[in-house]
PDB file of C-alpha atoms and ligand atoms in Angstrom:
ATOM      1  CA  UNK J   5      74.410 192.702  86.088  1.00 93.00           C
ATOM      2  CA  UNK J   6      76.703 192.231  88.626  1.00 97.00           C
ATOM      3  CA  UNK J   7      77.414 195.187  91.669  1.00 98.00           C
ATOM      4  CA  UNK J   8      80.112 196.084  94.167  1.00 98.00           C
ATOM      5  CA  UNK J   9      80.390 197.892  97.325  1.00 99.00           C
ATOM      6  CA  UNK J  10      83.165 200.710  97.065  1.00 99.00           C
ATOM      7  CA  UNK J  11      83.760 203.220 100.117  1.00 99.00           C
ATOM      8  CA  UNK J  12      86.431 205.983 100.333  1.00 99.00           C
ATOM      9  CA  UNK J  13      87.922 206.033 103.413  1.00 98.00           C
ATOM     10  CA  UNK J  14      87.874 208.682 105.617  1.00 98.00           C
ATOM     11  CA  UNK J  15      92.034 209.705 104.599  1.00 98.00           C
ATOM     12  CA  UNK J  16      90.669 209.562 101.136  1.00 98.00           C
ATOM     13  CA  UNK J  17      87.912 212.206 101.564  1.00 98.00           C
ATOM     14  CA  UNK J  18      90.120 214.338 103.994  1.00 98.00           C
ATOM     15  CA  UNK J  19      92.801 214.461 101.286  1.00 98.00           C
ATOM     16  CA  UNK J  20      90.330 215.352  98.403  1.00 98.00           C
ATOM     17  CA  UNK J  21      90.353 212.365  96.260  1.00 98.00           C
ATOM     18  CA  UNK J  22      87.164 212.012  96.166  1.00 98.00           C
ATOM     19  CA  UNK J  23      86.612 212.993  92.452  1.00 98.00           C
ATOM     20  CA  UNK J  24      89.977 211.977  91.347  1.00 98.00           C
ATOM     21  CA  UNK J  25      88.888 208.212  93.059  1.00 98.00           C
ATOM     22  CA  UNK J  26      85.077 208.213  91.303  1.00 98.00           C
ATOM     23  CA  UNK J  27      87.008 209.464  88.195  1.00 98.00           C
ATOM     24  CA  UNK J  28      89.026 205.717  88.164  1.00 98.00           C
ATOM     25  CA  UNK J  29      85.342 203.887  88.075  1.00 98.00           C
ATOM     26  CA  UNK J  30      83.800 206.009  85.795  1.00 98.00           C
ATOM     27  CA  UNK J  31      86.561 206.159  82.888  1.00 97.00           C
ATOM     28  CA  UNK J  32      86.659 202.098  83.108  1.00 97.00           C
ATOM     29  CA  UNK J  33      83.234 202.366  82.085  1.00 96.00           C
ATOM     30  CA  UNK J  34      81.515 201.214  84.947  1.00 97.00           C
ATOM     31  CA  UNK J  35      77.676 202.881  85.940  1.00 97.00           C
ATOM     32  CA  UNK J  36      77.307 204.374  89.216  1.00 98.00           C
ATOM     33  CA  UNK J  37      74.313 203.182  90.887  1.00 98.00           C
ATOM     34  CA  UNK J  38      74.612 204.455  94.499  1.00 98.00           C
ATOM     35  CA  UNK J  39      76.301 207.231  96.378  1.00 98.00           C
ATOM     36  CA  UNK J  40      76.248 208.789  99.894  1.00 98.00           C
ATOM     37  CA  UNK J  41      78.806 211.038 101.885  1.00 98.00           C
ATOM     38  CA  UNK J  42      77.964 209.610 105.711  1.00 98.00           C
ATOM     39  CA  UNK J  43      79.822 208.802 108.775  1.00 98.00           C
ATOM     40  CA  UNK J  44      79.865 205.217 109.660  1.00 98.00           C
ATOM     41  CA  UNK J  45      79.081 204.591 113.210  1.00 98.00           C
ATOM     42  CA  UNK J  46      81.419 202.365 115.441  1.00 98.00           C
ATOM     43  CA  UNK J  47      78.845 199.391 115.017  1.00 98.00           C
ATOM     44  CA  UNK J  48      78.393 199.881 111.042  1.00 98.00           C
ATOM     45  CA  UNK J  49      82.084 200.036 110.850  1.00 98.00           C
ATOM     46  CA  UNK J  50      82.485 196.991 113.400  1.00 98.00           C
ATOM     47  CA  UNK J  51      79.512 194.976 110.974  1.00 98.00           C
ATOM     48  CA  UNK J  52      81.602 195.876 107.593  1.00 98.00           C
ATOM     49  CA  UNK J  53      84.890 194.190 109.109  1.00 98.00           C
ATOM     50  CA  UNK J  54      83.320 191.453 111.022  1.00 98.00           C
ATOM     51  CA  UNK J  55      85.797 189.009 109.276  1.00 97.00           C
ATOM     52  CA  UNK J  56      88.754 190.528 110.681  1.00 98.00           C
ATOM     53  CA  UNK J  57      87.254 191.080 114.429  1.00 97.00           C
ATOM     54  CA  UNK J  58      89.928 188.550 115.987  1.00 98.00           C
ATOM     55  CA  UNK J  59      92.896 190.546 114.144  1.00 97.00           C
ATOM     56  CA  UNK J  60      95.068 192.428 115.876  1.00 98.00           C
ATOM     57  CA  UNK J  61      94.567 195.862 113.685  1.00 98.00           C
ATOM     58  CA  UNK J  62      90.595 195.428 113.920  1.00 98.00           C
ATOM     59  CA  UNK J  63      89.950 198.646 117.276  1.00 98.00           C
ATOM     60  CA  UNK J  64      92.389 200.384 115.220  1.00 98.00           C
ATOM     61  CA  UNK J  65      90.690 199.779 112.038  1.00 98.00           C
ATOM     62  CA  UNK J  66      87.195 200.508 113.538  1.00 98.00           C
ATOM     63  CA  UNK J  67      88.699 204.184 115.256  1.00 98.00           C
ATOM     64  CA  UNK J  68      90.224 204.842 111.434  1.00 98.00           C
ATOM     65  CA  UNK J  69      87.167 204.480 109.555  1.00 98.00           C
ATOM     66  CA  UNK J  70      84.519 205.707 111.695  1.00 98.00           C
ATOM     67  CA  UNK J  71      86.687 208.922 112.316  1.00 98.00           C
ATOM     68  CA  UNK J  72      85.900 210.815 109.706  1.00 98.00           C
ATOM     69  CA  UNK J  73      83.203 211.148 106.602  1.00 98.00           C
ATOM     70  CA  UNK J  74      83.531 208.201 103.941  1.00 99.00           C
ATOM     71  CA  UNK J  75      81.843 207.847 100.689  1.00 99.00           C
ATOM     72  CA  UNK J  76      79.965 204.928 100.323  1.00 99.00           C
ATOM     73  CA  UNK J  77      79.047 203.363  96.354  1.00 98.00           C
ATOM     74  CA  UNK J  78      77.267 200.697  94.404  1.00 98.00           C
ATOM     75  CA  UNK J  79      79.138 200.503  91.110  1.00 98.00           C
ATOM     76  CA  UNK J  80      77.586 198.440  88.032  1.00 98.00           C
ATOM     77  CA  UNK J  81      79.608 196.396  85.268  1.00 96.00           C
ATOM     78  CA  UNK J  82      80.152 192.946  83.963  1.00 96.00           C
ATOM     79  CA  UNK J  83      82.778 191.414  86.372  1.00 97.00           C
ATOM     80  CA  UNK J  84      82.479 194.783  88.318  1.00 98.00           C
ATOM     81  CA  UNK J  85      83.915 192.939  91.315  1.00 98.00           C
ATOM     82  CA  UNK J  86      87.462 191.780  89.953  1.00 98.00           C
ATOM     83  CA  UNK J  87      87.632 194.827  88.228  1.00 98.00           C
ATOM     84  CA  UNK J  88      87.036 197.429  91.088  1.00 98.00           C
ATOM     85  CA  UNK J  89      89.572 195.231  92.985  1.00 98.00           C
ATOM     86  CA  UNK J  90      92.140 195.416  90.749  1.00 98.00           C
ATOM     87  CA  UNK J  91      91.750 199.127  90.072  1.00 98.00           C
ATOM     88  CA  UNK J  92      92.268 199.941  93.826  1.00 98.00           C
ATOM     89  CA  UNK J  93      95.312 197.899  93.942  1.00 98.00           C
ATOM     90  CA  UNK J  94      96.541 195.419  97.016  1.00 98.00           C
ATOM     91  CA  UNK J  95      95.841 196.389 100.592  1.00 98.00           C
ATOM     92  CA  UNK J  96      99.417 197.908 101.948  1.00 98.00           C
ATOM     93  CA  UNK J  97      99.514 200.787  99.579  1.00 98.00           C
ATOM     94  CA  UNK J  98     103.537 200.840  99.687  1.00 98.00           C
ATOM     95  CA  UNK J  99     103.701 197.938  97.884  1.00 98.00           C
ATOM     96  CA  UNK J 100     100.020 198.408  95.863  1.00 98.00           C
ATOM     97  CA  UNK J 101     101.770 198.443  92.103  1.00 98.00           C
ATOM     98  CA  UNK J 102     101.608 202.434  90.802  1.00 98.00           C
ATOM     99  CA  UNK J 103      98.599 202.382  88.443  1.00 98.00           C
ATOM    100  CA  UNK J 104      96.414 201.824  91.140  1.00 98.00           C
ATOM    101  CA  UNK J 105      94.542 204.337  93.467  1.00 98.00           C
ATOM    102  CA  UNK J 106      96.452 202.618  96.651  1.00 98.00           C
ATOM    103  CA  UNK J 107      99.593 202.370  94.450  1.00 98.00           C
ATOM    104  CA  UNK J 108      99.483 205.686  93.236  1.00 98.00           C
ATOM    105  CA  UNK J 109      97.908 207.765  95.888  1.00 98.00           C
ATOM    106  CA  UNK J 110      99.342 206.001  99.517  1.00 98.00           C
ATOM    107  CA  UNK J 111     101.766 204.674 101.639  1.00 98.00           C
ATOM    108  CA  UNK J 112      99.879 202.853 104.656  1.00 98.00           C
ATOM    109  CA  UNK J 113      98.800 199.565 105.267  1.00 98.00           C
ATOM    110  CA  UNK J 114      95.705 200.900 106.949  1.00 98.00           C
ATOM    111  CA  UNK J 115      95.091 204.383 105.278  1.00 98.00           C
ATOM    112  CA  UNK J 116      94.973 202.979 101.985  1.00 98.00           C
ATOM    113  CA  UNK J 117      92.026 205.191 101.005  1.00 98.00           C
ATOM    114  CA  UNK J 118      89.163 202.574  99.807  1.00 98.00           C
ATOM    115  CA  UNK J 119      87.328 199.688 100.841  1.00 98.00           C
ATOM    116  CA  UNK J 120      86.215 197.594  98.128  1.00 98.00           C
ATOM    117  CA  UNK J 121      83.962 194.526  98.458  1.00 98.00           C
ATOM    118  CA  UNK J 122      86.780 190.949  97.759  1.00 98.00           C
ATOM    119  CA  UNK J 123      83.894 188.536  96.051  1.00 98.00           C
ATOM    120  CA  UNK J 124      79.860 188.553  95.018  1.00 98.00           C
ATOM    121  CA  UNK J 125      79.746 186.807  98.709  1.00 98.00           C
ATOM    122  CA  UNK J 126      81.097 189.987 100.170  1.00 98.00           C
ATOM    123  CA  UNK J 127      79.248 192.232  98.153  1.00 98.00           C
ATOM    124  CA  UNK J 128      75.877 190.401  99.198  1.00 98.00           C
ATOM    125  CA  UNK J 129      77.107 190.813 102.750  1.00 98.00           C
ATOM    126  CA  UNK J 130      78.543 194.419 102.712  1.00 98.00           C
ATOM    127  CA  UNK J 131      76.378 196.491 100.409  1.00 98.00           C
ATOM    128  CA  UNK J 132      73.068 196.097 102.653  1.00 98.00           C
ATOM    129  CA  UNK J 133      74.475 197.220 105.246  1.00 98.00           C
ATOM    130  CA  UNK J 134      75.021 200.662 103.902  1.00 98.00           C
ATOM    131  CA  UNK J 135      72.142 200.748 101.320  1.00 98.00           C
ATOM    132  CA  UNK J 136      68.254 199.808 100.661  1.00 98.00           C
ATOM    133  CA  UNK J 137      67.045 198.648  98.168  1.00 97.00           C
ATOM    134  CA  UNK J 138      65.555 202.025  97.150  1.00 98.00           C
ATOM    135  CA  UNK J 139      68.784 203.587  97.547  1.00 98.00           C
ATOM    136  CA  UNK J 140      69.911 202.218  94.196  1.00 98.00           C
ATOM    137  CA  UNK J 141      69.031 203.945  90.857  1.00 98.00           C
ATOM    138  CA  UNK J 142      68.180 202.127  88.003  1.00 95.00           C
ATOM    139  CA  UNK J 143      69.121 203.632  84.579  1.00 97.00           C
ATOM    140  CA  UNK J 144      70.288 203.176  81.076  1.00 95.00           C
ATOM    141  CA  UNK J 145      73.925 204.854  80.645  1.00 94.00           C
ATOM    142  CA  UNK J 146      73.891 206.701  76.893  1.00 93.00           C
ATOM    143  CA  UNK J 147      77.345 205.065  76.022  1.00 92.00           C
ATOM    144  CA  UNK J 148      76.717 201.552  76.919  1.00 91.00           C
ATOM    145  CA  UNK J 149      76.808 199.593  73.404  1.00 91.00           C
ATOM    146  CA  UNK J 150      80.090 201.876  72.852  1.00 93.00           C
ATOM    147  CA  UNK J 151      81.808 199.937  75.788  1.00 91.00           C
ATOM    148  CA  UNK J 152      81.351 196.379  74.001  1.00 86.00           C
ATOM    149  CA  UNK J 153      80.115 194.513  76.926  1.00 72.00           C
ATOM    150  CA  UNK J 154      76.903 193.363  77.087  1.00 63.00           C
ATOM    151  CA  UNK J 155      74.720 192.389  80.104  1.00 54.00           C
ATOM    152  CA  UNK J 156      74.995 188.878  79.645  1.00 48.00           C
TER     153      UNK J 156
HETATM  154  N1  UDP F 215      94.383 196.681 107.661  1.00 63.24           N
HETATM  155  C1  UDP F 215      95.204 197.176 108.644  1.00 63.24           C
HETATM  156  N2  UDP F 215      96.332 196.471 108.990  1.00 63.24           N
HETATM  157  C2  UDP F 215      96.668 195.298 108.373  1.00 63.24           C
HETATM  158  C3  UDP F 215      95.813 194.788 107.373  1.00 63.24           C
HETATM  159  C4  UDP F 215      94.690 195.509 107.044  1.00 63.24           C
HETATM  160  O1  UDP F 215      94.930 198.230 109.211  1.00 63.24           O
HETATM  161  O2  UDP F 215      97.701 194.689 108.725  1.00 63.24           O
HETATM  162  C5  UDP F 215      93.180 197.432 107.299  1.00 63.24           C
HETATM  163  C6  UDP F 215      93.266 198.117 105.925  1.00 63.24           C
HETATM  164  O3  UDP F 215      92.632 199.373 106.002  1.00 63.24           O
HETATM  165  C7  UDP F 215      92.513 197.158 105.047  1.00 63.24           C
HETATM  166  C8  UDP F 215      91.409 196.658 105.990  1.00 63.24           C
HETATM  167  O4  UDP F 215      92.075 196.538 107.236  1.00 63.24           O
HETATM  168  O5  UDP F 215      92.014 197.787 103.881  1.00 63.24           O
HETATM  169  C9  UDP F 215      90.796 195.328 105.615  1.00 63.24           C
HETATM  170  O6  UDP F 215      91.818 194.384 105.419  1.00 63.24           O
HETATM  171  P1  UDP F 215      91.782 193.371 104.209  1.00 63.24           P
HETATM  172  O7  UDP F 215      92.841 192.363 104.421  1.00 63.24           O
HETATM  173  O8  UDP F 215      90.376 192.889 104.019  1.00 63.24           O
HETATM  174  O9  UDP F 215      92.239 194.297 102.974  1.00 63.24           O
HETATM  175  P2  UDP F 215      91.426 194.874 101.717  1.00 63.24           P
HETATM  176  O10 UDP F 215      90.347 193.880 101.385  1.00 63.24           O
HETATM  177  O11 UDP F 215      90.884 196.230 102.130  1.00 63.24           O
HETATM  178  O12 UDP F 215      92.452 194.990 100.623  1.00 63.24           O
HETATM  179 MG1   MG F 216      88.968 192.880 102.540  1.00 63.24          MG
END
């Protein structure tokens, strides 16, 4: 079954959206297999964004997220990917369409409240670097035949 890497950003935990963003995942129907409230350290935060390390907003990206708490999550679906992208909405949250957690809850290019892994490539890249193995909880969720999508 196919995971993501989710984290709420440190403006998302200081503003108290942190149940109102889990609440997004959860009602799609997606299983939560991996949580922790941490503080990412400047070379965990440097590691995450790697790709963007030549950009221009990267020390400035790096100070945002490592200076608070964040709330790092493995979330479980078929297509859970596309489908935890598209709930969070585009990157500048201005212009994220309203619907969306960046759309409906910010107005920054930069504080736009989550991180959310961009392909299975990412994931495979991202998610070990805030989780082990036996950091991840395997389970059955009671609903799942009710939400019409099977593993396969
Ligand atoms: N970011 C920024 N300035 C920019 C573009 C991006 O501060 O001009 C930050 C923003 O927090 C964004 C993160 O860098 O979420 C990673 O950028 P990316 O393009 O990967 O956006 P995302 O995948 O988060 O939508
Ligand atoms: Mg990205």
């Amino acid at each position: 079954m196919e995971r993501t890497f989710v984290m709420i950003k440190p403006d998302g935990v200081q503003r108290r959206l942190v149940g109102t963003i889990i609440a997004r995942f959860e009602r799609k129907g997606l299983k939560l297999v991996g949580l922790k409230l941490l503080r990412l350290t400047e070379e965990k935060a440097a590691q995450l964004y790697s790709i963007h390390r030549e950009r221009p907003f990267f020390s400035e990206l790096v100070r945002f997220v490592t200076s608070g708490p964040v709330v790092v999550m493995v979330w479980e679906g078929p297509g859970a990917v596309a489908i935890v992208r598209r709930i969070i909405g585009a990157t500048d949250a201005a212009s994220a369409e309203p619907g969306t957690v960046r759309g409906d809850f910010g107005l920054s290019v930069q504080m736009n409240l989550v991180h959310a892994s961009d392909s299975p490539m990412s994931v495979a890249r991202e998610l070990p670097l805030l989780f082990s193995q036996d950091e991840l909880v395997d389970y059955e969720m009671a609903d799942a035949e009710w939400l019409g999508r099977s593993d396969e």
